[in-house]
Amino acid sequence: MQVEEYLNKIVESEGTVHLTLIDPASQSPDQAAEIAHAAALGGTDAIMIGGSTGAGGMILDQTIRKIEEKTDKPKILFPGNAAGVSIYADAIFFMSLLNSRDINFITTNQAMGAPIVYKSGIEPISMAYLIVEPGGTVGWVGDAKLIPRHKPEIAVAYALAGKYLGMHYTYLEAGSGANAPVTPEMIGAVKHVLGDNKLIIGGGIRDGQTARLCALAGADMIVTGTILEESSNVTAKIQELVSAIKR
Ligand code: 1GP
């Protein structure tokens, strides 16, 4: 089964998908593999691999290969630029940062990375990537014109643009390590116009209760990264998050 189909089936049958984000720049490949293994035991549905800074090249390849040894869960690239493509992944969120001011993050990196995706046979999953205040490192690196936190109508406008451009997924990103995720009001308003297109929420989700609020508001998928890097028991933390968002 293709990865997009796998994720969509989980949304249909179980409610909300949990995605574990691993930034290859944050730990050694072996440590990343241990986190992925623990997350899989806790019930995560797939592993996202990527980051805004220093997440490409050999460290990216090695991290994915080590993760491959430790879990069967799909490995999805979450690239910060064209260097975030690796032939060892199963799929790639082929994303455009629609609210960037810099054309490099809207189409140029995509063009530079596309031939590698084509040759490698990695599955591209088209995605509109939207960065909301506070935006964190990715907001700065991606030169995003941050969507104001309390202006859901702006997020709706961008999400509709992504949908009409043919993107299947929309990712509302508050920035890794944000104090709080995007608001339930924004999630609900965006999901309302997306219909069957899938909505991913990430940035600032640290506990089951917050994840559940996002899921109830309309998130199809929840991403957590920072909390796992900080957690002494990744499996228990994932169990808390997963049990809060599944039916
Ligand atoms: C970052 O949305 C992801 O791109 C995850 O954010 O690190 O805050 O979980 P956290």
CSV table of C-alpha atoms and ligand atoms in Angstrom, one decimal:
chain,number,residue,atom,x,y,z
A,1,MET,CA,0.0,0.0,0.0
A,2,GLN,CA,1.2,3.5,-0.8
A,3,VAL,CA,1.9,5.8,2.2
A,4,GLU,CA,-0.8,8.4,1.4
A,5,GLU,CA,-3.4,5.6,1.1
A,6,TYR,CA,-2.1,4.1,4.4
A,7,LEU,CA,-2.5,7.4,6.2
A,8,ASN,CA,-5.9,8.2,4.7
A,9,LYS,CA,-7.2,4.7,5.7
A,10,ILE,CA,-6.1,5.3,9.3
A,11,VAL,CA,-8.0,8.6,9.3
A,12,GLU,CA,-11.1,6.8,8.1
A,13,SER,CA,-10.9,3.9,10.5
A,14,GLU,CA,-9.3,5.3,13.6
A,15,GLY,CA,-9.9,9.0,13.6
A,16,THR,CA,-6.6,10.9,13.8
A,17,VAL,CA,-3.1,9.9,12.7
A,18,HIS,CA,-0.1,10.4,14.9
A,19,LEU,CA,3.2,11.3,13.2
A,20,THR,CA,6.5,11.3,15.0
A,21,LEU,CA,8.9,14.0,13.8
A,22,ILE,CA,12.6,13.3,14.0
A,23,ASP,CA,15.1,16.0,13.1
A,24,PRO,CA,18.4,14.3,12.0
A,25,ALA,CA,20.3,17.3,13.3
A,26,SER,CA,19.1,16.8,16.9
A,27,GLN,CA,20.8,13.5,17.7
A,28,SER,CA,22.9,10.7,16.3
A,29,PRO,CA,21.4,8.3,13.8
A,30,ASP,CA,21.4,5.5,16.5
A,31,GLN,CA,19.6,7.7,19.0
A,32,ALA,CA,17.1,8.7,16.3
A,33,ALA,CA,16.5,5.0,15.6
A,34,GLU,CA,15.9,4.4,19.3
A,35,ILE,CA,13.3,7.2,19.4
A,36,ALA,CA,11.6,5.8,16.3
A,37,HIS,CA,11.5,2.3,17.8
A,38,ALA,CA,10.1,3.6,21.1
A,39,ALA,CA,7.5,5.7,19.2
A,40,ALA,CA,6.4,2.7,17.2
A,41,LEU,CA,5.9,0.7,20.4
A,42,GLY,CA,3.8,3.6,21.7
A,43,GLY,CA,1.5,3.4,18.6
A,44,THR,CA,2.7,6.2,16.3
A,45,ASP,CA,1.6,5.7,12.7
A,46,ALA,CA,4.6,6.9,10.7
A,47,ILE,CA,7.9,8.6,11.2
A,48,MET,CA,8.6,12.1,9.6
A,49,ILE,CA,12.3,12.9,9.1
A,50,GLY,CA,13.5,16.4,8.5
A,51,GLY,CA,14.2,19.9,9.8
A,52,SER,CA,15.0,23.5,8.9
A,53,THR,CA,18.7,23.4,9.5
A,54,GLY,CA,21.4,20.8,9.0
A,55,ALA,CA,19.0,17.9,8.2
A,56,GLY,CA,20.4,16.9,4.8
A,57,GLY,CA,23.1,14.8,3.2
A,58,MET,CA,24.9,11.9,4.9
A,59,ILE,CA,23.3,12.5,8.3
A,60,LEU,CA,19.9,12.3,6.8
A,61,ASP,CA,20.7,9.1,4.9
A,62,GLN,CA,22.2,7.5,7.9
A,63,THR,CA,19.4,8.5,10.2
A,64,ILE,CA,16.8,7.0,7.8
A,65,ARG,CA,18.8,3.8,7.3
A,66,LYS,CA,19.1,3.3,11.1
A,67,ILE,CA,15.4,4.0,11.6
A,68,GLU,CA,14.7,1.4,8.9
A,69,GLU,CA,16.5,-1.2,11.0
A,70,LYS,CA,14.3,-0.5,14.0
A,71,THR,CA,10.8,-0.1,12.7
A,72,ASP,CA,8.5,-1.0,9.8
A,73,LYS,CA,6.5,2.2,10.1
A,74,PRO,CA,6.6,4.4,6.9
A,75,LYS,CA,9.4,6.9,6.8
A,76,ILE,CA,8.2,10.2,5.3
A,77,LEU,CA,10.6,13.0,4.4
A,78,PHE,CA,9.8,16.5,5.7
A,79,PRO,CA,12.3,18.5,3.8
A,80,GLY,CA,13.5,22.0,4.7
A,81,ASN,CA,14.9,22.4,1.2
A,82,ALA,CA,16.1,20.4,-1.8
A,83,ALA,CA,18.9,18.8,0.4
A,84,GLY,CA,16.2,17.2,2.5
A,85,VAL,CA,15.5,14.5,-0.1
A,86,SER,CA,16.9,11.0,0.5
A,87,ILE,CA,16.4,7.9,-1.6
A,88,TYR,CA,16.1,5.8,1.5
A,89,ALA,CA,12.7,7.2,2.5
A,90,ASP,CA,9.3,5.7,1.6
A,91,ALA,CA,7.6,9.0,0.8
A,92,ILE,CA,8.1,12.7,0.8
A,93,PHE,CA,5.8,15.5,1.9
A,94,PHE,CA,6.2,17.4,-1.4
A,95,MET,CA,5.4,20.7,0.0
A,96,SER,CA,5.3,24.4,-0.9
A,97,LEU,CA,5.5,27.0,1.8
A,98,LEU,CA,2.7,29.0,0.3
A,99,ASN,CA,3.0,32.0,2.7
A,100,SER,CA,6.8,32.5,2.1
A,101,ARG,CA,8.1,35.7,0.7
A,102,ASP,CA,11.0,33.8,-0.9
A,103,ILE,CA,10.4,32.0,-4.1
A,104,ASN,CA,13.1,29.4,-3.2
A,105,PHE,CA,10.6,27.9,-0.6
A,106,ILE,CA,7.6,28.1,-2.9
A,107,THR,CA,9.0,26.5,-6.2
A,108,THR,CA,12.8,26.6,-6.6
A,109,ASN,CA,13.7,24.0,-4.0
A,110,GLN,CA,10.9,21.8,-5.3
A,111,ALA,CA,12.2,22.0,-8.8
A,112,MET,CA,15.8,21.2,-7.6
A,113,GLY,CA,14.5,18.2,-5.6
A,114,ALA,CA,12.0,16.8,-8.0
A,115,PRO,CA,14.4,14.9,-10.3
A,116,ILE,CA,15.8,13.0,-7.3
A,117,VAL,CA,12.3,12.1,-6.2
A,118,TYR,CA,11.5,11.0,-9.8
A,119,LYS,CA,14.5,8.8,-10.1
A,120,SER,CA,14.3,7.3,-6.7
A,121,GLY,CA,10.7,6.2,-6.8
A,122,ILE,CA,9.9,7.8,-3.4
A,123,GLU,CA,6.2,8.6,-3.2
A,124,PRO,CA,5.4,12.3,-3.4
A,125,ILE,CA,2.5,13.5,-1.2
A,126,SER,CA,1.5,17.0,-2.3
A,127,MET,CA,1.1,19.4,0.6
A,128,ALA,CA,0.4,23.1,1.2
A,129,TYR,CA,2.6,24.2,4.1
A,130,LEU,CA,1.4,27.2,6.0
A,131,ILE,CA,3.3,28.8,8.9
A,132,VAL,CA,1.3,30.5,11.6
A,133,GLU,CA,2.6,32.8,14.4
A,134,PRO,CA,4.9,32.4,16.3
A,135,GLY,CA,6.5,30.3,13.5
A,136,GLY,CA,9.8,29.6,15.3
A,137,THR,CA,12.9,28.6,13.4
A,138,VAL,CA,11.1,27.4,10.3
A,139,GLY,CA,9.2,30.7,10.1
A,140,TRP,CA,12.5,32.6,10.0
A,141,VAL,CA,14.4,30.2,7.7
A,142,GLY,CA,11.4,30.0,5.3
A,143,ASP,CA,11.0,33.8,5.4
A,144,ALA,CA,7.3,33.3,6.0
A,145,LYS,CA,4.8,36.1,6.2
A,146,LEU,CA,3.4,34.6,9.3
A,147,ILE,CA,-0.4,34.0,9.5
A,148,PRO,CA,-1.6,35.9,12.5
A,149,ARG,CA,-2.7,33.5,15.2
A,150,HIS,CA,-6.2,35.0,15.6
A,151,LYS,CA,-6.9,35.4,11.9
A,152,PRO,CA,-8.4,32.0,10.8
A,153,GLU,CA,-9.7,33.6,7.6
A,154,ILE,CA,-6.2,34.1,6.3
A,155,ALA,CA,-5.3,30.5,7.0
A,156,VAL,CA,-8.6,29.5,5.2
A,157,ALA,CA,-7.6,31.6,2.2
A,158,TYR,CA,-4.2,29.9,1.9
A,159,ALA,CA,-5.7,26.5,2.5
A,160,LEU,CA,-8.2,27.0,-0.2
A,161,ALA,CA,-5.5,28.2,-2.6
A,162,GLY,CA,-3.5,25.0,-1.9
A,163,LYS,CA,-6.6,22.8,-2.4
A,164,TYR,CA,-7.4,24.5,-5.7
A,165,LEU,CA,-3.8,24.1,-6.8
A,166,GLY,CA,-4.3,20.4,-6.4
A,167,MET,CA,-2.5,19.8,-3.0
A,168,HIS,CA,-3.9,16.8,-1.1
A,169,TYR,CA,-2.7,17.8,2.3
A,170,THR,CA,-2.5,21.0,4.3
A,171,TYR,CA,-0.1,21.5,7.2
A,172,LEU,CA,-0.7,24.3,9.7
A,173,GLU,CA,2.6,24.8,11.4
A,174,ALA,CA,3.0,26.9,14.6
A,175,GLY,CA,6.8,26.2,14.6
A,176,SER,CA,8.7,23.5,16.5
A,177,GLY,CA,8.7,24.2,20.2
A,178,ALA,CA,5.9,26.8,20.0
A,179,ASN,CA,4.2,27.7,23.3
A,180,ALA,CA,0.9,26.4,21.9
A,181,PRO,CA,-0.4,24.9,18.7
A,182,VAL,CA,-2.6,26.8,16.2
A,183,THR,CA,-6.0,27.6,17.7
A,184,PRO,CA,-9.0,25.2,17.6
A,185,GLU,CA,-10.9,28.0,15.8
A,186,MET,CA,-8.3,28.1,13.0
A,187,ILE,CA,-8.2,24.3,12.7
A,188,GLY,CA,-12.0,24.1,12.5
A,189,ALA,CA,-12.3,26.9,9.9
A,190,VAL,CA,-9.6,25.4,7.7
A,191,LYS,CA,-11.0,21.8,7.9
A,192,HIS,CA,-14.4,23.1,7.0
A,193,VAL,CA,-13.2,24.3,3.6
A,194,LEU,CA,-10.8,21.4,3.0
A,195,GLY,CA,-13.6,18.8,3.1
A,196,ASP,CA,-12.0,15.4,2.4
A,197,ASN,CA,-8.5,16.9,1.9
A,198,LYS,CA,-6.4,16.1,4.9
A,199,LEU,CA,-5.3,18.6,7.6
A,200,ILE,CA,-2.1,18.2,9.6
A,201,ILE,CA,-1.4,20.1,12.7
A,202,GLY,CA,2.1,20.5,14.3
A,203,GLY,CA,4.1,22.8,16.5
A,204,GLY,CA,3.6,23.1,20.3
A,205,ILE,CA,1.7,19.9,21.0
A,206,ARG,CA,3.1,18.4,24.2
A,207,ASP,CA,0.3,16.4,25.9
A,208,GLY,CA,-2.7,14.2,25.2
A,209,GLN,CA,-5.2,16.9,26.2
A,210,THR,CA,-3.9,19.4,23.7
A,211,ALA,CA,-3.6,16.8,20.9
A,212,ARG,CA,-7.2,15.8,21.6
A,213,LEU,CA,-8.4,19.5,21.3
A,214,CYS,CA,-6.7,19.7,17.9
A,215,ALA,CA,-8.3,16.4,16.8
A,216,LEU,CA,-11.7,17.4,18.0
A,217,ALA,CA,-11.4,20.7,16.2
A,218,GLY,CA,-10.8,18.9,12.9
A,219,ALA,CA,-7.1,17.8,12.6
A,220,ASP,CA,-6.7,14.6,10.6
A,221,MET,CA,-3.1,14.2,11.7
A,222,ILE,CA,-1.0,15.4,14.6
A,223,VAL,CA,2.7,15.9,14.5
A,224,THR,CA,4.9,15.9,17.6
A,225,GLY,CA,8.7,16.3,17.7
A,226,THR,CA,10.2,18.4,20.5
A,227,ILE,CA,8.3,16.6,23.3
A,228,LEU,CA,9.9,13.3,22.3
A,229,GLU,CA,13.4,14.8,22.3
A,230,GLU,CA,12.7,15.9,25.8
A,231,SER,CA,11.0,12.8,27.1
A,232,SER,CA,12.6,10.2,29.2
A,233,ASN,CA,9.9,7.6,28.2
A,234,VAL,CA,9.1,8.1,24.6
A,235,THR,CA,6.8,5.1,24.4
A,236,ALA,CA,4.6,6.3,27.3
A,237,LYS,CA,4.4,9.8,25.9
A,238,ILE,CA,3.3,8.5,22.5
A,239,GLN,CA,0.8,6.2,24.2
A,240,GLU,CA,-0.6,9.3,25.9
A,241,LEU,CA,-0.9,11.2,22.7
A,242,VAL,CA,-2.2,8.3,20.6
A,243,SER,CA,-4.9,7.3,23.1
A,244,ALA,CA,-6.1,10.9,23.2
A,245,ILE,CA,-6.7,11.2,19.4
A,246,LYS,CA,-7.8,7.7,18.3
A,247,ARG,CA,-11.5,6.7,18.4
B,1,1GP,C1,7.6,21.1,13.7
B,1,1GP,O1,5.3,20.9,13.7
B,1,1GP,C2,6.5,20.2,14.0
B,1,1GP,O2,7.7,21.2,12.3
B,1,1GP,C3,6.5,19.6,15.4
B,1,1GP,O3,6.6,20.7,16.4
B,1,1GP,O4,8.5,20.1,17.8
B,1,1GP,O5,6.7,21.5,18.7
B,1,1GP,O6,6.4,19.1,18.3
B,1,1GP,P1,7.1,20.3,17.9
